[in-house]
Structures are given as structure tokens and as C-alpha cells.
Amino acid sequence: MSLVSDITALAPGQLLARGVARHLAALGMVTVEELVPTRGLRVDVMALGPKGEIWVVECKSSRADYMTDSKWQGYLEWCDRFFWAVDADFPTDLLPECTGLIIADAYDAEVIRMAPEDKLPAARRKVMVQKFATHAARRLQALRDPAAFAGLG
Amino acid sequence: MSLVSDITALAPGQLLARGVARHLAALGMVTVEELVPTRGLRVDVMALGPKGEIWVVECKSSRADYMTDSKWQGYLEWCDRFFWAVDADFPTDLLPECTGLIIADAYDAEVIRMAPEDKLPAARRKVMVQKFATHAARRLQALRDPAAFAGLG
């Protein structure tokens, strides 16, 4: 795994995710990317708030990227709030009104429409915070000590 | 923050922490370093198990390092199990019997004596998993996107 502070190495959706992560950090939330809440689903950005709030943000770099996503409604049951993150040129009229909207670039982002809240049951929230912690710590160790997961000394 | 896969950059206690983190990963736990459970305390290694188990591991590189630690009993109330991690030359007779013992080097570690379990109350466990998740995700973002916390574009 390589460091990704060189933004030329990032795909368009990852650039949006970087800006989203920066903005959510400024709001006091922490984020991870590519968490798998359940088999067959992988969220672009999962955010955790100070009181255990769970947000999911799906990053769409183009109309085509959005139109081919058949899975997004599956994310709703894994978060309190669901957002799309798109760039300033995206045709936002395409997006369902019942979802949140974030306009982002690689450097920052802004919440344009707050997502409605549909609170997770307590038991599922507990599972998601545990998954978030595990995912973040594994990725952190993989960056700090790459050999730890390669079976090398 | 720099990458620390170059072990020549690590202090003796950090070398032990690296080996501990590798061994605990092999046991199915995830770890972070230098988490602050409460003001004035900073644990060397905090580990999280798949069922939310919280272990604290204090790494002591020498007899002097151990003898000058006046805070370790303060860690007990923040974990289910408490361990010392020391190298193979450490005079382990010094260590209290009621604590766990891990022998470590920079490359791996082994649990020599399992720590007794003193289970966290559910409310505190919830707080600790949340703190663990927040700490791990912040450190991860700081490594992946150093400018995010520097106020730079």
C-alpha cells in the first residue's frame, strides 16, 4: 500500500473522497474509505461522529458513474444519514431528494443539503463502530508497518 | 508525521510496540499506539478484539524505564486486561504477578503470561471503542493526507 498524498495517483472518486474527508474532519467527524458493512457492499466514505453518529457518503465523479450504481439503497440501513458527494459540474437534479448532497473537490467540500436522519438501532450502531475501529486500525498498521501483513520480518 | 517502517527511527519502546502490534494482529486484534484514555494518561499500545475486548500493553525497554513508571495502575480501569511488554533481557521478576507479560522484539512477540480479566462496564467499553475508532481514523488520515491537518491545500 502506498501513500496517497500525491493526488495525481487518485481516481476521480478518490479525489472527491479526500475533499469530503477533510470537510468532515473540520466538522469534528472522522472518516475511513472503502469499509465493507456487509458482504457485497463497499462504501466510499464512512464517517463517525463524536456521539457515534454514522454517515455514509457515496462519491460520484460523473453522471455515468451515478447511473450505473444499482446498490446505493442498500447502504441506507447501515447509516444514520446518507449523502452523495459530487463535483460542481454534476447534474444534481438526477439525485433523489431524500438523500444528502455534498459538493466536493480534492481540497474541500461543503454540505449543500443535509440528509434526513434515520437512526440506526443501538445494536447495529455498536457493530458499525466496532467495524469502523477495526478497519481504521488495520489500514493504519498497514501504512506504518507494511511488513506486518506481508509475513515478512 | 512520517512513516515509521524504517525501524532505525524508532525508540526502544516503539520497537517493542511494533512487535506487540504484529503479534496481536496475528491473534485477530487491532491496535493503536499512544491513545489517551483520559487526561494525563497515554497508553503505549491499546488493542481491540473482535468482540470489543480492550487490552492495554505498556512497553518497557529497561529496568529504569519500568521503575520510573508511577502511572501504570491508572491504566487498569481502562481495559479488560493489562500487560507489560519487555525484551528477553528484562528482569521480569520485578513485574507484579497480577499483570500479563509479553516478551517482544521489533519483529514479533509472545504472550508469556495471560493477564487476569477485569471486565469493563458496558458504558465505559462503548466509550473506549469510540475513542479507539476516532484515534485510529485520525492517525490514518494524517498519514494519507498530511495537509488535511495542516490547514494547507
Short mmCIF file of C-alpha atoms in Angstrom, two decimals:
data_model
loop_
_atom_site.label_atom_id
_atom_site.label_comp_id
_atom_site.label_asym_id
_atom_site.label_seq_id
_atom_site.Cartn_x
_atom_site.Cartn_y
_atom_site.Cartn_z
CA MET A 1 0.00 0.00 0.00
CA SER A 2 1.40 3.39 -0.93
CA LEU A 3 0.87 6.83 0.49
CA VAL A 4 -1.63 8.82 -1.47
CA SER A 5 -0.78 12.38 -0.62
CA ASP A 6 0.26 12.67 -4.28
CA ILE A 7 -3.16 13.43 -5.70
CA THR A 8 -2.14 12.54 -9.24
CA ALA A 9 -2.33 8.91 -8.13
CA LEU A 10 -6.00 9.19 -7.13
CA ALA A 11 -9.04 8.28 -9.26
CA PRO A 12 -11.75 10.94 -9.68
CA GLY A 13 -13.95 9.42 -6.98
CA GLN A 14 -11.00 9.25 -4.59
CA LEU A 15 -10.28 12.93 -5.12
CA LEU A 16 -13.84 13.72 -4.06
CA ALA A 17 -13.45 11.39 -1.07
CA ARG A 18 -10.32 13.26 0.01
CA GLY A 19 -12.14 16.60 0.00
CA VAL A 20 -15.10 15.05 1.82
CA ALA A 21 -12.80 13.59 4.49
CA ARG A 22 -11.19 17.00 5.03
CA HIS A 23 -14.51 18.76 5.41
CA LEU A 24 -15.94 16.15 7.76
CA ALA A 25 -12.77 16.37 9.88
CA ALA A 26 -13.41 20.10 10.18
CA LEU A 27 -16.93 19.24 11.40
CA GLY A 28 -15.43 17.02 14.13
CA MET A 29 -16.06 13.67 12.44
CA VAL A 30 -13.52 11.01 11.50
CA THR A 31 -13.65 9.00 8.28
CA VAL A 32 -12.47 5.85 6.58
CA GLU A 33 -12.74 4.79 2.96
CA GLU A 34 -13.87 1.54 1.40
CA LEU A 35 -15.34 -0.02 4.52
CA VAL A 36 -17.42 -3.14 3.88
CA PRO A 37 -20.52 -3.05 6.11
CA THR A 38 -21.71 -6.40 4.81
CA ARG A 39 -20.76 -8.80 2.04
CA GLY A 40 -21.19 -7.23 -1.41
CA LEU A 41 -21.27 -3.61 -0.24
CA ARG A 42 -18.31 -1.24 0.00
CA VAL A 43 -18.92 2.38 0.98
CA ASP A 44 -16.78 5.18 -0.47
CA VAL A 45 -16.62 7.17 2.78
CA MET A 46 -17.93 6.20 6.20
CA ALA A 47 -17.88 8.94 8.83
CA LEU A 48 -18.14 8.58 12.60
CA GLY A 49 -19.26 11.47 14.77
CA PRO A 50 -18.34 12.14 18.42
CA LYS A 51 -21.59 10.60 19.66
CA GLY A 52 -21.32 7.53 17.46
CA GLU A 53 -23.25 9.00 14.51
CA ILE A 54 -22.63 7.05 11.30
CA TRP A 55 -22.81 8.76 7.91
CA VAL A 56 -22.22 7.17 4.51
CA VAL A 57 -21.04 9.31 1.59
CA GLU A 58 -21.02 7.89 -1.93
CA CYS A 59 -18.74 9.79 -4.31
CA LYS A 60 -19.84 10.10 -7.92
CA SER A 61 -17.44 11.58 -10.40
CA SER A 62 -19.85 11.66 -13.35
CA ARG A 63 -23.42 11.11 -14.47
CA ALA A 64 -22.44 7.70 -15.85
CA ASP A 65 -20.85 6.75 -12.52
CA TYR A 66 -24.14 7.56 -10.78
CA MET A 67 -26.45 5.94 -13.33
CA THR A 68 -24.65 2.60 -13.09
CA ASP A 69 -24.90 2.43 -9.29
CA SER A 70 -27.61 -0.09 -8.50
CA LYS A 71 -26.57 -0.62 -4.90
CA TRP A 72 -26.92 2.70 -3.12
CA GLN A 73 -30.25 1.96 -1.44
CA GLY A 74 -28.52 -0.97 0.24
CA TYR A 75 -26.35 1.49 2.16
CA LEU A 76 -29.27 3.21 3.89
CA GLU A 77 -29.69 0.55 6.55
CA TRP A 78 -26.02 0.91 7.60
CA CYS A 79 -26.03 4.60 8.49
CA ASP A 80 -27.94 7.39 10.22
CA ARG A 81 -27.58 9.70 7.22
CA PHE A 82 -26.73 9.07 3.56
CA PHE A 83 -25.09 11.63 1.23
CA TRP A 84 -23.89 11.89 -2.32
CA ALA A 85 -20.67 13.75 -2.99
CA VAL A 86 -20.26 15.16 -6.49
CA ASP A 87 -18.26 17.91 -8.15
CA ALA A 88 -19.63 21.31 -9.05
CA ASP A 89 -20.40 20.25 -12.65
CA PHE A 90 -22.55 17.26 -11.72
CA PRO A 91 -26.25 17.43 -12.76
CA THR A 92 -27.58 17.30 -9.19
CA ASP A 93 -31.23 17.19 -10.36
CA LEU A 94 -30.60 13.49 -11.00
CA LEU A 95 -30.14 12.77 -7.31
CA PRO A 96 -33.07 11.70 -5.13
CA GLU A 97 -34.31 14.48 -2.84
CA CYS A 98 -34.48 12.21 0.18
CA THR A 99 -30.65 12.00 0.28
CA GLY A 100 -27.97 14.44 1.41
CA LEU A 101 -25.81 16.36 -1.04
CA ILE A 102 -22.17 17.38 -0.71
CA ILE A 103 -20.29 19.35 -3.36
CA ALA A 104 -16.62 18.43 -3.25
CA ASP A 105 -13.28 18.69 -4.95
CA ALA A 106 -9.93 17.23 -3.92
CA TYR A 107 -9.28 20.01 -1.42
CA ASP A 108 -12.50 20.58 0.46
CA ALA A 109 -16.24 20.04 0.40
CA GLU A 110 -19.50 21.59 1.57
CA VAL A 111 -22.75 20.07 2.74
CA ILE A 112 -25.37 21.59 0.42
CA ARG A 113 -28.35 19.55 1.62
CA MET A 114 -28.34 17.76 4.98
CA ALA A 115 -29.50 14.16 4.71
CA PRO A 116 -32.59 13.17 6.67
CA GLU A 117 -31.80 11.16 9.79
CA ASP A 118 -32.91 7.56 10.07
CA LYS A 119 -31.30 6.40 13.29
CA LEU A 120 -29.56 3.06 13.44
CA PRO A 121 -30.79 0.59 16.06
CA ALA A 122 -28.39 0.56 19.03
CA ALA A 123 -27.15 -2.97 18.35
CA ARG A 124 -26.26 -2.17 14.74
CA ARG A 125 -24.58 1.10 15.73
CA LYS A 126 -22.39 -0.85 18.14
CA VAL A 127 -21.43 -3.26 15.36
CA MET A 128 -20.66 -0.41 12.96
CA VAL A 129 -18.45 1.50 15.43
CA GLN A 130 -16.55 -1.76 16.04
CA LYS A 131 -16.16 -2.32 12.27
CA PHE A 132 -15.05 1.26 11.79
CA ALA A 133 -12.42 0.94 14.55
CA THR A 134 -11.12 -2.33 13.14
CA HIS A 135 -10.96 -1.04 9.58
CA ALA A 136 -9.17 2.19 10.55
CA ALA A 137 -6.62 0.43 12.77
CA ARG A 138 -5.82 -2.22 10.15
CA ARG A 139 -5.26 0.39 7.45
CA LEU A 140 -3.15 2.44 9.84
CA GLN A 141 -0.93 -0.51 10.74
CA ALA A 142 -0.60 -1.45 7.06
CA LEU A 143 0.75 2.04 6.33
CA ARG A 144 3.03 2.27 9.36
CA ASP A 145 4.38 -1.28 9.20
CA PRO A 146 3.80 -2.72 5.71
CA ALA A 147 5.67 -5.92 6.53
CA ALA A 148 3.21 -6.74 9.32
CA PHE A 149 0.70 -8.05 6.79
CA ALA A 150 3.19 -9.41 4.28
CA GLY A 151 4.54 -12.12 6.55
CA LEU A 152 7.98 -10.55 6.37
CA GLY A 153 10.35 -9.64 9.16
CA MET B 1 4.08 12.80 10.58
CA SER B 2 6.45 10.43 8.85
CA LEU B 3 6.20 6.79 8.01
CA VAL B 4 7.93 4.59 10.53
CA SER B 5 8.60 1.41 8.61
CA ASP B 6 12.28 2.36 8.94
CA ILE B 7 12.91 0.85 12.34
CA THR B 8 16.09 2.84 12.89
CA ALA B 9 13.81 5.81 13.52
CA LEU B 10 12.01 4.10 16.41
CA ALA B 11 12.79 4.45 20.11
CA PRO B 12 13.33 1.21 22.09
CA GLY B 13 9.79 1.22 23.47
CA GLN B 14 8.37 1.78 19.99
CA LEU B 15 10.30 -1.21 18.68
CA LEU B 16 8.62 -3.37 21.31
CA ALA B 17 5.26 -1.81 20.43
CA ARG B 18 5.76 -2.75 16.78
CA GLY B 19 6.39 -6.39 17.62
CA VAL B 20 3.42 -6.40 20.01
CA ALA B 21 1.15 -4.93 17.32
CA ARG B 22 2.23 -7.63 14.86
CA HIS B 23 1.58 -10.44 17.32
CA LEU B 24 -1.80 -9.09 18.38
CA ALA B 25 -2.76 -8.74 14.70
CA ALA B 26 -1.98 -12.43 14.29
CA LEU B 27 -4.33 -13.09 17.24
CA GLY B 28 -7.12 -11.23 15.41
CA MET B 29 -6.88 -7.98 17.38
CA VAL B 30 -6.22 -4.49 16.07
CA THR B 31 -4.03 -1.93 17.80
CA VAL B 32 -3.24 1.74 18.09
CA GLU B 33 -0.39 3.47 19.90
CA GLU B 34 -0.37 6.45 22.25
CA LEU B 35 -4.11 6.63 22.83
CA VAL B 36 -5.17 8.94 25.67
CA PRO B 37 -7.99 7.29 27.65
CA THR B 38 -8.26 10.27 29.97
CA ARG B 39 -6.30 13.42 30.67
CA GLY B 40 -2.78 12.66 31.94
CA LEU B 41 -2.65 9.05 30.74
CA ARG B 42 -1.26 7.83 27.41
CA VAL B 43 -1.09 4.10 26.75
CA ASP B 44 1.73 2.60 24.68
CA VAL B 45 -0.49 0.05 22.90
CA MET B 46 -4.26 -0.30 23.07
CA ALA B 47 -5.70 -3.41 21.44
CA LEU B 48 -9.30 -4.07 20.40
CA GLY B 49 -10.61 -7.60 19.94
CA PRO B 50 -13.40 -8.77 17.65
CA LYS B 51 -15.92 -8.73 20.49
CA GLY B 52 -14.89 -5.31 21.78
CA GLU B 53 -12.27 -6.61 24.22
CA ILE B 54 -9.85 -3.85 25.28
CA TRP B 55 -6.28 -4.66 26.27
CA VAL B 56 -3.58 -2.22 27.33
CA VAL B 57 0.09 -3.09 26.81
CA GLU B 58 2.79 -0.93 28.40
CA CYS B 59 6.20 -1.35 26.75
CA LYS B 60 9.25 -1.13 28.98
CA SER B 61 12.66 -1.11 27.35
CA SER B 62 14.69 -1.28 30.57
CA ARG B 63 14.53 -1.70 34.32
CA ALA B 64 14.89 2.07 34.73
CA ASP B 65 12.02 2.67 32.33
CA TYR B 66 9.82 0.43 34.48
CA MET B 67 10.95 1.74 37.86
CA THR B 68 10.12 5.32 36.94
CA ASP B 69 6.55 4.50 35.84
CA SER B 70 4.26 5.70 38.60
CA LYS B 71 1.10 5.68 36.50
CA TRP B 72 0.52 2.12 35.41
CA GLN B 73 -2.16 1.29 37.96
CA GLY B 74 -4.18 4.13 36.49
CA TYR B 75 -4.49 2.13 33.25
CA LEU B 76 -6.26 -0.80 34.86
CA GLU B 77 -9.67 0.84 34.91
CA TRP B 78 -9.50 1.50 31.12
CA CYS B 79 -9.07 -2.08 29.94
CA ASP B 80 -10.21 -5.68 30.39
CA ARG B 81 -6.63 -6.95 30.59
CA PHE B 82 -3.32 -5.22 31.30
CA PHE B 83 0.08 -6.45 30.05
CA TRP B 84 3.71 -5.46 30.20
CA ALA B 85 5.81 -5.92 27.08
CA VAL B 86 9.54 -6.23 27.65
CA ASP B 87 12.51 -7.68 25.78
CA ALA B 88 14.10 -11.03 26.54
CA ASP B 89 16.77 -9.47 28.79
CA PHE B 90 14.35 -7.68 31.10
CA PRO B 91 14.32 -8.80 34.77
CA THR B 92 10.71 -9.99 34.72
CA ASP B 93 10.72 -10.83 38.45
CA LEU B 94 10.24 -7.11 39.01
CA LEU B 95 6.79 -7.16 37.42
CA PRO B 96 3.67 -7.69 39.55
CA GLU B 97 2.20 -11.19 39.18
CA CYS B 98 -1.32 -9.87 38.77
CA THR B 99 -0.45 -8.43 35.34
CA GLY B 100 0.08 -10.03 31.95
CA LEU B 101 3.52 -10.48 30.41
CA ILE B 102 4.56 -10.28 26.77
CA ILE B 103 8.11 -10.82 25.56
CA ALA B 104 8.71 -8.79 22.42
CA ASP B 105 11.25 -7.51 19.95
CA ALA B 106 10.74 -5.30 16.91
CA TYR B 107 9.59 -8.21 14.77
CA ASP B 108 7.21 -10.25 16.86
CA ALA B 109 6.06 -11.00 20.38
CA GLU B 110 4.64 -13.76 22.53
CA VAL B 111 2.19 -13.75 25.42
CA ILE B 112 4.08 -15.45 28.27
CA ARG B 113 1.51 -14.87 31.00
CA MET B 114 -2.12 -14.03 30.22
CA ALA B 115 -3.40 -11.07 32.19
CA PRO B 116 -6.35 -11.66 34.51
CA GLU B 117 -9.61 -10.31 33.15
CA ASP B 118 -11.38 -7.46 34.91
CA LYS B 119 -14.23 -6.62 32.55
CA LEU B 120 -15.00 -3.04 31.72
CA PRO B 121 -18.52 -1.81 32.48
CA ALA B 122 -20.56 -1.69 29.23
CA ALA B 123 -20.79 2.11 29.19
CA ARG B 124 -17.03 2.52 29.51
CA ARG B 125 -16.36 -0.12 26.86
CA LYS B 126 -18.60 1.80 24.48
CA VAL B 127 -16.63 4.99 25.18
CA MET B 128 -13.31 3.20 24.67
CA VAL B 129 -14.29 1.63 21.33
CA GLN B 130 -15.41 5.09 20.17
CA LYS B 131 -12.10 6.63 21.33
CA PHE B 132 -10.17 3.83 19.64
CA ALA B 133 -12.04 4.36 16.35
CA THR B 134 -11.52 8.12 16.46
CA HIS B 135 -7.83 7.83 17.29
CA ALA B 136 -7.14 5.25 14.56
CA ALA B 137 -9.03 7.17 11.87
CA ARG B 138 -7.34 10.49 12.73
CA ARG B 139 -3.89 8.92 12.58
CA LEU B 140 -4.76 7.19 9.32
CA GLN B 141 -5.94 10.41 7.69
CA ALA B 142 -2.85 12.24 8.96
CA LEU B 143 -0.66 9.69 7.18
CA ARG B 144 -2.69 9.53 3.98
CA ASP B 145 -3.36 13.24 3.66
CA PRO B 146 -0.87 15.19 5.78
CA ALA B 147 -2.17 18.54 4.55
CA ALA B 148 -5.62 17.81 5.96
CA PHE B 149 -4.48 18.78 9.44
CA ALA B 150 -2.00 21.45 8.44
CA GLY B 151 -4.60 23.79 7.02
CA LEU B 152 -2.94 23.54 3.62
CA GLY B 153 -4.47 22.91 0.23
#
